[in-house]
Coordinates of C-alpha atoms in Angstrom, one line a residue:
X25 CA -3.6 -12.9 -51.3
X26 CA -3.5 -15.9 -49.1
X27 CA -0.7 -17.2 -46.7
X28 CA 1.6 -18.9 -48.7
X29 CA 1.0 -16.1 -51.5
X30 CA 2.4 -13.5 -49.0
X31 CA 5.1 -15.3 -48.0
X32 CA 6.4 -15.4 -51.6
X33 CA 6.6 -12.5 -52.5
X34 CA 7.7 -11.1 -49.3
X35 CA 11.4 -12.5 -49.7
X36 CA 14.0 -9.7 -49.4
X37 CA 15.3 -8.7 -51.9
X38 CA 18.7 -6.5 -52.0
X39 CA 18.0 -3.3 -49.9
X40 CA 14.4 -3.1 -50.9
X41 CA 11.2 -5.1 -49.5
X42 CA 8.0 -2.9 -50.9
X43 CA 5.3 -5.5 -48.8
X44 CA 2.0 -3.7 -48.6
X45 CA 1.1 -4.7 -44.6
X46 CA -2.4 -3.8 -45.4
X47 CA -2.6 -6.6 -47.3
X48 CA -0.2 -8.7 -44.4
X49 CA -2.8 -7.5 -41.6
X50 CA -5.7 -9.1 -43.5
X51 CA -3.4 -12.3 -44.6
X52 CA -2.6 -12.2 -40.6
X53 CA -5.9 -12.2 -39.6
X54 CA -7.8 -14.7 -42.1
X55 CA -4.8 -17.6 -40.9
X56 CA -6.5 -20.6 -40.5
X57 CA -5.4 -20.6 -36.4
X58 CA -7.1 -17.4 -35.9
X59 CA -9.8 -17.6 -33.0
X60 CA -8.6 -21.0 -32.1
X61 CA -5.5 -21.8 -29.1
X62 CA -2.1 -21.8 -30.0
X63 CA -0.8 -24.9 -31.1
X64 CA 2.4 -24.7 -29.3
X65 CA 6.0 -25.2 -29.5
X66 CA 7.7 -27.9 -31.6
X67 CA 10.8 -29.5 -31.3
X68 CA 13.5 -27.5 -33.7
X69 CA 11.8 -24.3 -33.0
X70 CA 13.5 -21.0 -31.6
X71 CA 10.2 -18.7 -29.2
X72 CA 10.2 -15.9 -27.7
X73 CA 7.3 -15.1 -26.5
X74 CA 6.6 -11.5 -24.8
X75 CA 4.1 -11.7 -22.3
X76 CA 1.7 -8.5 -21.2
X77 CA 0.3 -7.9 -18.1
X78 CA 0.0 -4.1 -18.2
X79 CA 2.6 -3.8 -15.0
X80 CA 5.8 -5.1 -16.4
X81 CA 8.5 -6.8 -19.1
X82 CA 9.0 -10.1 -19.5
X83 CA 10.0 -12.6 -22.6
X84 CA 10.1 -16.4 -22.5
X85 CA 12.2 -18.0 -24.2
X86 CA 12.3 -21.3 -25.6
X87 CA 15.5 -22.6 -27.8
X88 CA 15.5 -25.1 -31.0
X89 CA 16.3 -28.4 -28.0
X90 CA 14.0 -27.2 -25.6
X91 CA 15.7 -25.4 -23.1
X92 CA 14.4 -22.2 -21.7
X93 CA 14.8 -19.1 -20.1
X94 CA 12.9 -16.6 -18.2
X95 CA 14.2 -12.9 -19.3
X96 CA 12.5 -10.2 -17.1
X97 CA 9.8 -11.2 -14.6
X98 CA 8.6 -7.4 -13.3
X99 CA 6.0 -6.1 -11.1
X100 CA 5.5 -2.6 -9.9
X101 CA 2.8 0.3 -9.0
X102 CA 2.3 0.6 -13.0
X103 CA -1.4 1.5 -11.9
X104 CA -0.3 3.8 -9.7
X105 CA 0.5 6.2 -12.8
X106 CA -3.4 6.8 -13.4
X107 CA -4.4 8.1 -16.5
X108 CA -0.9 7.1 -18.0
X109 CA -1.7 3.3 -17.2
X110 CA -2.5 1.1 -19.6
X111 CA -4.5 -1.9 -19.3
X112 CA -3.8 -4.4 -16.6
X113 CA -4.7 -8.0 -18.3
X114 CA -6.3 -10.3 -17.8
X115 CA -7.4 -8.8 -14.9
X116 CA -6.0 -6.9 -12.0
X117 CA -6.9 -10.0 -9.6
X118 CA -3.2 -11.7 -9.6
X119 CA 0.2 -10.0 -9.3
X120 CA 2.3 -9.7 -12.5
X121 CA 4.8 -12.3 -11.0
X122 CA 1.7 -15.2 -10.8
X123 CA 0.0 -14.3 -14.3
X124 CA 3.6 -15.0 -16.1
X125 CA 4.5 -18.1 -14.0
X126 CA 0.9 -19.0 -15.3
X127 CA 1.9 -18.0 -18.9
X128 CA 5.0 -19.8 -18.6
X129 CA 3.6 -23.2 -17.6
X130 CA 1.1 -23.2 -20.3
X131 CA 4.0 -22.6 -22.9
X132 CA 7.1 -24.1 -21.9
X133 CA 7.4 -28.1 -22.6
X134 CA 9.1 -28.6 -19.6
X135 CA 6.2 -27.4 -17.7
X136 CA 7.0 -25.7 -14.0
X137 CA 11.0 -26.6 -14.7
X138 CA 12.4 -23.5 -16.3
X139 CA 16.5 -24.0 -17.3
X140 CA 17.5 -19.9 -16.9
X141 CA 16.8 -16.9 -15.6
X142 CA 18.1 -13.7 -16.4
X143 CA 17.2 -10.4 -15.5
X144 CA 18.3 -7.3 -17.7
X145 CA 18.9 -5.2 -14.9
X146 CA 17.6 -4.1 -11.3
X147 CA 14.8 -2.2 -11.9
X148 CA 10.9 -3.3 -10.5
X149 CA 9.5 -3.2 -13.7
X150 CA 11.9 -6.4 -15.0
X151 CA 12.4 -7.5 -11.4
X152 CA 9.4 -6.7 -8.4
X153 CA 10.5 -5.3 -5.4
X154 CA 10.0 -4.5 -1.5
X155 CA 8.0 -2.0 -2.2
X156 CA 5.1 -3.5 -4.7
X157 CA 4.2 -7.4 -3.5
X158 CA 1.3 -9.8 -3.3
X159 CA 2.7 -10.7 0.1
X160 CA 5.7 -11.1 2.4
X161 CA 6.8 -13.8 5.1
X162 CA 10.0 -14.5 7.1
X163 CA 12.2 -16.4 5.2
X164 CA 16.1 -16.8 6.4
X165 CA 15.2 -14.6 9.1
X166 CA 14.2 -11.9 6.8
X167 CA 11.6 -10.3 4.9
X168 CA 10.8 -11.8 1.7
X169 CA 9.1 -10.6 -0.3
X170 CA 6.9 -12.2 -3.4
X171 CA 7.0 -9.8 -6.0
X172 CA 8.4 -10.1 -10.0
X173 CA 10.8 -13.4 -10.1
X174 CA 10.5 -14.3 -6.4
X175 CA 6.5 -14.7 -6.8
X176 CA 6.9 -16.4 -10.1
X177 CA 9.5 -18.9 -8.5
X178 CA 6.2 -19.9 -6.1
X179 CA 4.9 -22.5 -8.9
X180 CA 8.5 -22.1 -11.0
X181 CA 11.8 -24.1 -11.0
X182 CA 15.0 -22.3 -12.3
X183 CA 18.3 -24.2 -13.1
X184 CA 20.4 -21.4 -13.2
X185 CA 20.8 -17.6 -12.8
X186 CA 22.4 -15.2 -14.7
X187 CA 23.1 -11.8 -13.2
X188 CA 24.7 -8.4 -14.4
X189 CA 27.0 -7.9 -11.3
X190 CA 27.0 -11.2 -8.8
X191 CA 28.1 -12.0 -6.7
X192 CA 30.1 -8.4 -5.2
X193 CA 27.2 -6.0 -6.7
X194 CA 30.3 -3.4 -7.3
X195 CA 30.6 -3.3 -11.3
X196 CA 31.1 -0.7 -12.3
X197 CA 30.4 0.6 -9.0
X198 CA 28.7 -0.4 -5.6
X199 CA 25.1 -0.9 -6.3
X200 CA 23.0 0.8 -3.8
X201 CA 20.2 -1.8 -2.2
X202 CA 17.6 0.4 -1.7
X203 CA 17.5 2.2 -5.0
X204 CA 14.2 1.6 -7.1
X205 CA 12.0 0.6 -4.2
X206 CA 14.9 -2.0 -3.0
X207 CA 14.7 -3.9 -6.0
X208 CA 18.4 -4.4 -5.6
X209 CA 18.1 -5.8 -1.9
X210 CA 15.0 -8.2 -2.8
X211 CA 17.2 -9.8 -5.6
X212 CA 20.0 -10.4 -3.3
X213 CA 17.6 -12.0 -0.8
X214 CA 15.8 -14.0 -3.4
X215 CA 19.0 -14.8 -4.9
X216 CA 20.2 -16.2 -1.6
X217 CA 17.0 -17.9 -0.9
X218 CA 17.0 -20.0 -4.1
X219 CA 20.3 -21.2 -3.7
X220 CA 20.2 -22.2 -0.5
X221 CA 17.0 -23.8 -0.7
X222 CA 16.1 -24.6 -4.3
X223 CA 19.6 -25.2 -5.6
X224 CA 19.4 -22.8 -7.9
X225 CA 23.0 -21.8 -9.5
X226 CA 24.0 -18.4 -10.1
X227 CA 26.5 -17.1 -13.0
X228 CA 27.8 -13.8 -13.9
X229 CA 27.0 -12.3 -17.2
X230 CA 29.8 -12.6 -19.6
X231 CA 30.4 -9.5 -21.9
X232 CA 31.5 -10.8 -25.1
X233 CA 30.9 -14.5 -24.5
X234 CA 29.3 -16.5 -27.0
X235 CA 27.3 -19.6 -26.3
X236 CA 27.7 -18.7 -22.2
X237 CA 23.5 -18.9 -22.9
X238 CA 23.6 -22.4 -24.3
X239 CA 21.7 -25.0 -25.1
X240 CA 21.5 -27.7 -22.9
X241 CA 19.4 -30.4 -24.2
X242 CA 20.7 -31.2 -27.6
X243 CA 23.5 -28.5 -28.6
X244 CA 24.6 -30.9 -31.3
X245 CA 21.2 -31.1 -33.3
X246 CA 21.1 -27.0 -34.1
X247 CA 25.0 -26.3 -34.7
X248 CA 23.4 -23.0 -36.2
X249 CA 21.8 -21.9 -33.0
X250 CA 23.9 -18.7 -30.9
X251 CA 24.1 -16.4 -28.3
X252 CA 26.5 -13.3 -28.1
X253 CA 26.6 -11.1 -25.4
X254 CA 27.4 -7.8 -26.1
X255 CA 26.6 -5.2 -23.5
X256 CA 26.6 -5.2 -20.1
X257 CA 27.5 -2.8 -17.1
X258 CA 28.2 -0.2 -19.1
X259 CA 30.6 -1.9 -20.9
X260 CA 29.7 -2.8 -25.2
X261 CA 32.2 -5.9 -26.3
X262 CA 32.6 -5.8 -30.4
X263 CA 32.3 -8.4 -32.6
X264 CA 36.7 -8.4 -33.4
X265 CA 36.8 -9.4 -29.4
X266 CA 37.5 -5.4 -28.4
X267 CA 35.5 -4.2 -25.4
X268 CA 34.9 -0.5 -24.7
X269 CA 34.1 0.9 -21.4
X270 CA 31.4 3.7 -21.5
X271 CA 31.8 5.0 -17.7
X272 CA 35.5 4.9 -17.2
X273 CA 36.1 8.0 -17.5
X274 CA 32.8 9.3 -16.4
X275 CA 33.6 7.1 -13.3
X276 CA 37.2 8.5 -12.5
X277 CA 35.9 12.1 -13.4
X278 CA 32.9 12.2 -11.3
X279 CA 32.7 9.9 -8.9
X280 CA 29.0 8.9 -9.0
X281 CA 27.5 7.6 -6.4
X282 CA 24.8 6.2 -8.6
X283 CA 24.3 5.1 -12.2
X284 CA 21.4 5.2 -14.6
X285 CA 20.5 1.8 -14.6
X286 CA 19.3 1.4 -17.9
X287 CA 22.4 2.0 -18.9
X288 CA 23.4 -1.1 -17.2
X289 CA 21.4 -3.5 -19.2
X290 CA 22.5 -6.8 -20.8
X291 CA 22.1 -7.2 -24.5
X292 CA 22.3 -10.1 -27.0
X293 CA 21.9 -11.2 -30.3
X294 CA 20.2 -14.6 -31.2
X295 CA 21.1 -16.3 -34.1
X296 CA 19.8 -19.4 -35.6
X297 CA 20.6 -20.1 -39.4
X298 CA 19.8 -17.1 -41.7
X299 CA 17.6 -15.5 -38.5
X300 CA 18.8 -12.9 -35.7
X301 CA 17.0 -11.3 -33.2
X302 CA 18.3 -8.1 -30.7
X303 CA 17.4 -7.2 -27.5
X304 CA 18.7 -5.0 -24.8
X305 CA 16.9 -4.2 -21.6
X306 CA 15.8 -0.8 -21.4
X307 CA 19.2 1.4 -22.6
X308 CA 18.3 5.5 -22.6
X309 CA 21.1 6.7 -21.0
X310 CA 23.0 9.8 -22.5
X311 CA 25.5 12.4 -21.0
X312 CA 27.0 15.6 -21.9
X313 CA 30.4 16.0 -23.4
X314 CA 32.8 18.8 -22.4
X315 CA 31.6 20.6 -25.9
X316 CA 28.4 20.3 -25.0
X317 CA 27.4 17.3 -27.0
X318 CA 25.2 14.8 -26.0
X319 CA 26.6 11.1 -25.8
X320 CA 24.3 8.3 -26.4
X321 CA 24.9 4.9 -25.3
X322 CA 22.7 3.3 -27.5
X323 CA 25.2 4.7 -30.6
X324 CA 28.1 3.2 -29.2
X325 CA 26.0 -0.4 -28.9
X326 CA 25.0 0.5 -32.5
X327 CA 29.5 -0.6 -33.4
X328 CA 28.3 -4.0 -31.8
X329 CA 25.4 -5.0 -34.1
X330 CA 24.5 -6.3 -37.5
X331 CA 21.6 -6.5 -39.5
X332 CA 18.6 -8.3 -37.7
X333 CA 15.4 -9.6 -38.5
X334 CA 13.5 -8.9 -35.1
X335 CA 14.5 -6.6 -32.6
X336 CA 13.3 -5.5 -28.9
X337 CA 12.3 -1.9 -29.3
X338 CA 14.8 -0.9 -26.1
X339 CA 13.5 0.7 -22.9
X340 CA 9.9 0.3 -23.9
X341 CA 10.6 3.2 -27.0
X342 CA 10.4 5.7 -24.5
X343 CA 13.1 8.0 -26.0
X344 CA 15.5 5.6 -27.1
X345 CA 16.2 4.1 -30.6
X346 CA 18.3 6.6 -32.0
X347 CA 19.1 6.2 -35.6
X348 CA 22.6 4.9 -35.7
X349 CA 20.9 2.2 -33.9
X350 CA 18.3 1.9 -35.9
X351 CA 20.4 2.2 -39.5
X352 CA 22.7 -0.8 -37.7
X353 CA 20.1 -3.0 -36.8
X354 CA 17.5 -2.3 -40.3
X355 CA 14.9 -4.7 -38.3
X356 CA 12.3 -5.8 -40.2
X357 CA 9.9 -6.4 -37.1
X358 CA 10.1 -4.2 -33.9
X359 CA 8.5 -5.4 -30.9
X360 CA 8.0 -3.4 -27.9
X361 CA 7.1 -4.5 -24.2
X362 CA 4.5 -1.8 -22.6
X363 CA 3.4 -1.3 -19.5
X364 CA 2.6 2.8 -19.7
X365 CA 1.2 5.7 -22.2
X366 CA 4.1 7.0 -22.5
X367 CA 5.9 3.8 -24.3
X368 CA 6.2 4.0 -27.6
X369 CA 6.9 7.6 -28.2
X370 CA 6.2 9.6 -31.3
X371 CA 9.5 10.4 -31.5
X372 CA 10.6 6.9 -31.6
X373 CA 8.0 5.6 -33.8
X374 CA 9.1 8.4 -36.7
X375 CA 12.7 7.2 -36.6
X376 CA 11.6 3.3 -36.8
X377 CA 9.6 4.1 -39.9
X378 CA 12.2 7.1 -41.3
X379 CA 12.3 4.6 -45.0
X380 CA 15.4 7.6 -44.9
X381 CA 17.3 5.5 -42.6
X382 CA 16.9 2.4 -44.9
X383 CA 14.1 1.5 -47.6
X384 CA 12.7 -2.1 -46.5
X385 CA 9.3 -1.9 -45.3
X386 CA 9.3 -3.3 -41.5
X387 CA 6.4 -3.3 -38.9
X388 CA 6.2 -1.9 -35.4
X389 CA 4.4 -4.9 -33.1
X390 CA 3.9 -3.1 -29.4
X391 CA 2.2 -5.3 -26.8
X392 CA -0.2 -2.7 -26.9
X393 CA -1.0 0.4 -28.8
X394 CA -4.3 1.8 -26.7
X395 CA -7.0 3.9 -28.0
X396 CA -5.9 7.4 -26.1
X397 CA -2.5 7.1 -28.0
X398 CA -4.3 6.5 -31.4
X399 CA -6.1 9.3 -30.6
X400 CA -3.2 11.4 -29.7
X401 CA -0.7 10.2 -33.0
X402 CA -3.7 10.1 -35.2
X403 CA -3.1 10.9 -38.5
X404 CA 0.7 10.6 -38.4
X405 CA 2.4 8.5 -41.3
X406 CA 4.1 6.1 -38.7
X407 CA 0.8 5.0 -37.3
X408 CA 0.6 3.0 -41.0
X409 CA 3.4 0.9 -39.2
X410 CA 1.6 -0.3 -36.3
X411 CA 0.6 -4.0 -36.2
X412 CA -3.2 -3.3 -35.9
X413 CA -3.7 -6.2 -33.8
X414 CA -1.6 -4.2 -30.7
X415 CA -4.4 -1.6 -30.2
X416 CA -6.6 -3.6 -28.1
X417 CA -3.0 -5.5 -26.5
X418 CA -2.1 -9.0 -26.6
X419 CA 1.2 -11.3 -25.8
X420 CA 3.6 -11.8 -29.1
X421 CA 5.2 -14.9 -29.6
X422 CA 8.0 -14.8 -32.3
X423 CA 8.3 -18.3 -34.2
X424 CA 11.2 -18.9 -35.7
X425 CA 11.6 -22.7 -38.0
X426 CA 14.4 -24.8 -37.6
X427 CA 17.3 -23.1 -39.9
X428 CA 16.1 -19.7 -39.2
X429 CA 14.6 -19.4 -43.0
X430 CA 11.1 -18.6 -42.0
X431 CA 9.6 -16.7 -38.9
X432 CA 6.3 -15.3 -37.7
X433 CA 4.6 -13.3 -35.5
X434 CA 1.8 -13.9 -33.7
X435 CA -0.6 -12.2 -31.4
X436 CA -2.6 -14.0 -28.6
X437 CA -5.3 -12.6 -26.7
X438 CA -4.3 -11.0 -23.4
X439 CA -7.8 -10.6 -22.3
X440 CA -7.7 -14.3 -20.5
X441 CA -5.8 -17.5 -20.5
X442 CA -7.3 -19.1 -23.4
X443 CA -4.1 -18.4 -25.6
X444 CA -6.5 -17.2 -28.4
X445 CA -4.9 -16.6 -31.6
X446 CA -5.7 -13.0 -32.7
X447 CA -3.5 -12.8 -36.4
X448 CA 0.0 -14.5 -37.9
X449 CA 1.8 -12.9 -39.7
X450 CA 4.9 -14.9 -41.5
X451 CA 8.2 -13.9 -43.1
X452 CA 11.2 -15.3 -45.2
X453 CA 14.6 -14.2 -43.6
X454 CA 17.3 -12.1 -45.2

C-alpha cells in the first residue's frame, strides 16, 4: 500500500474507521521525505509542532497567515529524577529554554520574531524557574533569571503575552510566588522585563472568547480558521456561552491557601475547515464530594468539547484522560509531550485504546515511548497503539492543509538539529 493508497481508504466513515496502522507505520516510514530535512511550512498551512528536549513541554505553533505562537517553553531538574528520566536530546549541553528558541528559528517563517506567547499555567516544566537556570544577572535591580521563556527570549522576539491571571495574580485566588521553585515570581519579573524593555504586550486569557488568539497577518484569506477558549482558572466556559465555576464552592468552603495548578490550565480548540485539534495544559486535578465521590475536572471540560481529530494527551497522560473525556473528544491521533517514565501511564493508555468507548481506530504518538517502558507494558493490547517511531523519541509536527481536509503527522529526529524526517503518516478528516 503506498501513500496515496492509504489515504483512500482511511476516510472516516460513520462511527467506524478499521485502518490497519501496521500497514500506516510501514506507509509512514517508506514516504519519500523520510531520511531527508523537513521541507517546511507553507503558506495556507495550520503547524503545531511539539518539540522534545527530555526536560519540558512545549508546542509551536504556526497558523494558515503565518502568525505564531509559542505555547509552553519549560525547563526544570527533569534529570534530577534518575532512573525515571528519560532522555535529554539532543544533548544535555544547552538548557531546554536555548534548544527550543533554536527549534523555533529553524521553523518559524518569521525567523527570531515570534507573534504570541502563552503559557498554560505556572509550573517549571511549561515555564523555568529560579530554581533550575543556565544563568542569572541583575536586571531591574533584581535577579533574573534565564530559564524556560526568559532564556528562550535571549535570541526570541514576542509580540504579545497571554497569561492565565495578569496582571493581579488573584484568580481565583492569590497565587503564591514562590510555589514550584518560584516559577510564579520569575514570570512576573520576566513579564515586567519584556515589557519594559522589549515592548512586549501582555493580555489576559479570555475564557469563552473566540478568535481572542487571532490571526494577524491575513485573517481574511482562512475565514475557516478559529480559536475558542474554553477553560481557564478553574473556570470551563460552554459552547451555548454558559461558564461554570469549578472552585467556588470549594473556595468559599475551604479557604485554600493553594490550588492545584494543573487545574488551572488554559484549554482550546483549533479549528480550521473540517479539522480540530484539543489541548489543555496539564489538568489532573480531582476532589472528594461530601458522599465520598471523587470529582474530576477533566469530566466537567468533557461538557465543553466536540469531536476532534488531534488532541494533546493532557498532563503528560500521567493519570488523566478519563473516559468522559475521552468518549467527548473520539480523537483520532493523541499526542503526548514527555519529559519522565512515568508519562504515559498504563492506565491512560488502556482508556485511549478502550474501542469500548468508541470503535474508530486512532493512534497514540508520545514524544517518546523508551525502551524501560516497553519493557514494563510489554505484551499489553494498547502497546499495538503506539506510533512505533516514539520509542527511540523525536519532535511531532502536526500538518494540517489549507481547509482542514487533510492532516499528517510527522516525526523528526530529536537526536540533533538536522530536522530529519523519521515517518509521515497522513489522514482525511471527519
Amino acid at each position: 500500500m503506498d501513500r496515496r493508497e492509504f489515504i483512500q481508504t482511511s476516510v472516516w466513515t460513520g462511527l467506524a474507521c478499521l485502518v490497519d496502522f501496521d500497514r500506516a507505520f510501514a506507509a509512514g516510514q517508506n514516504d519519500k521525505s523520510v531520511g531527508k530535512p523537513w521541507r517546511g511550512w507553507k503558506k495556507g498551512q495550520f503547524q503545531v509542532h511539539f518539540i522534545y528536549t527530555g526536560v519540558a513541554e512545549s508546542m509551536f505553533y504556526i497558523f494558515p497567515d503565518g502568525t505564531t505562537m509559542l505555547l509552553d517553553c519549560g525547563d526544570h531538574n527533569a534529570i534530577g529524577r534518575g532512573k525515571l528520566a528519560v532522555p535529554v536530546l539532543p544533548n544535555p549541553d544547552r538548557h531546554a529554554g536555548e534548544w527550543i528558541a533554536r527549534y523555533v528559528q529553524r521553523v518559524n517563517p518569521s525567523g527570531s520574531d515570534v507573534d504570541y506567547m502563552m503559557l498554560s499555567h505556572y509550573h517549571s516544566d511549561h515555564a523555568g524557574c529560579s530554581t533550575f537556570y543556565a544563568s542569572k544577572d541583575r536586571r531591574d535591580e533584581q535577579d533574573y533569571f534565564l530559564s524556560g521563556f526568559s532564556q528562550a527570549a535571549e535570541s526570541l522576539n514576542f509580540g504579545k503575552a497571554f497569561d492565565r491571571s495578569w496582571p493581579t495574580y488573584d484568580d481565583p485566588i492569590p497565587i503564591n510566588d514562590e510555589s514550584d521553585g518560584g516559577t510564579v515570581g520569575h514570570m512576573k519579573r520576566f513579564y515586567e522585563y519584556m515589557q519594559k524593555h522589549r515592548g512586549m504586550q501582555m493580555e489576559k486569557f479570555k475564557l469563552g472568547a473566540v478568535n481572542q488568539i487571532a490571526m494577524l497577518k491575513n485573517p481574511s484569506e482562512y475565514k475557516n480558521f478559529s480559536v475558542r477558549n474554553i477553560c481557564a482558572n478553574g473556570s470551563i466556559a460552554y459552547p451555548d456561552g454558559t461558564v461554570k465555576d469549578l472552585y467556588k464552592d470549594r473556595i468559599a468552603k475551604e479557604h485554600p491557601k493553594t490550588l492545584n495548578e494543573n487545574g488551572m490550565s488554559l484549554g482550546m480548540i483549533f479549528t480550521y475547515g473540517e479539522f480540530k485539534f484539543y489541548t489543555a495544559g496539564d489538568f489532573s486535578d480531582k476532589w472528594k464530594l461530601p458522599d465520598g465521590a471523587e470529582y474530576e475536572i477533566e469530566d466537567a471540560i468533557a461538557d465543553a468539547c466536540e469531536k476532534v481529530n488531534v488532541a494533546k494527551i493532557n498532563h503528560h497522560g500521567h493519570y488523566s484522560m478519563p473516559r468522559k473525556l475521552i468518549e467527548a473528544l473520539q480523537a483520532r491521533v493523541y499526542v503526548s509531550c514527555v519529559w519522565d517514565q512515568l508519562h504515559n501511564v498504563a492506565p491512560v493508555m488502556e482508556r485511549l485504546a478502550d474501542r469500548s468507548i468508541y470503535p474508530d481506530d486512532r493512534i497514540i504518538c508520545p514524544e517518546i515511548f523508551p525502551n524501560e517502558r516497553r519493557e514494563e507494558d510489554a505484551g499489553k493490547i494498547w502497546m499495538s497503539d503506539i506510533n512505533k517511531d516514539s520509542f527511540d523519541g523525536g519532535h511531532i509536527i502536526l500538518n494540517v492543509e489549507p481547509d482542514g481536509k487533510r492532516y499528517s503527522i510527522t516525526y523528526l529526529t530529536a537526536d540533533d538539529e538536522s530536522m530529519t524526517v523519521k515517518s509521515v503518516i497522513e489522514f482525511n478528516s471527519r
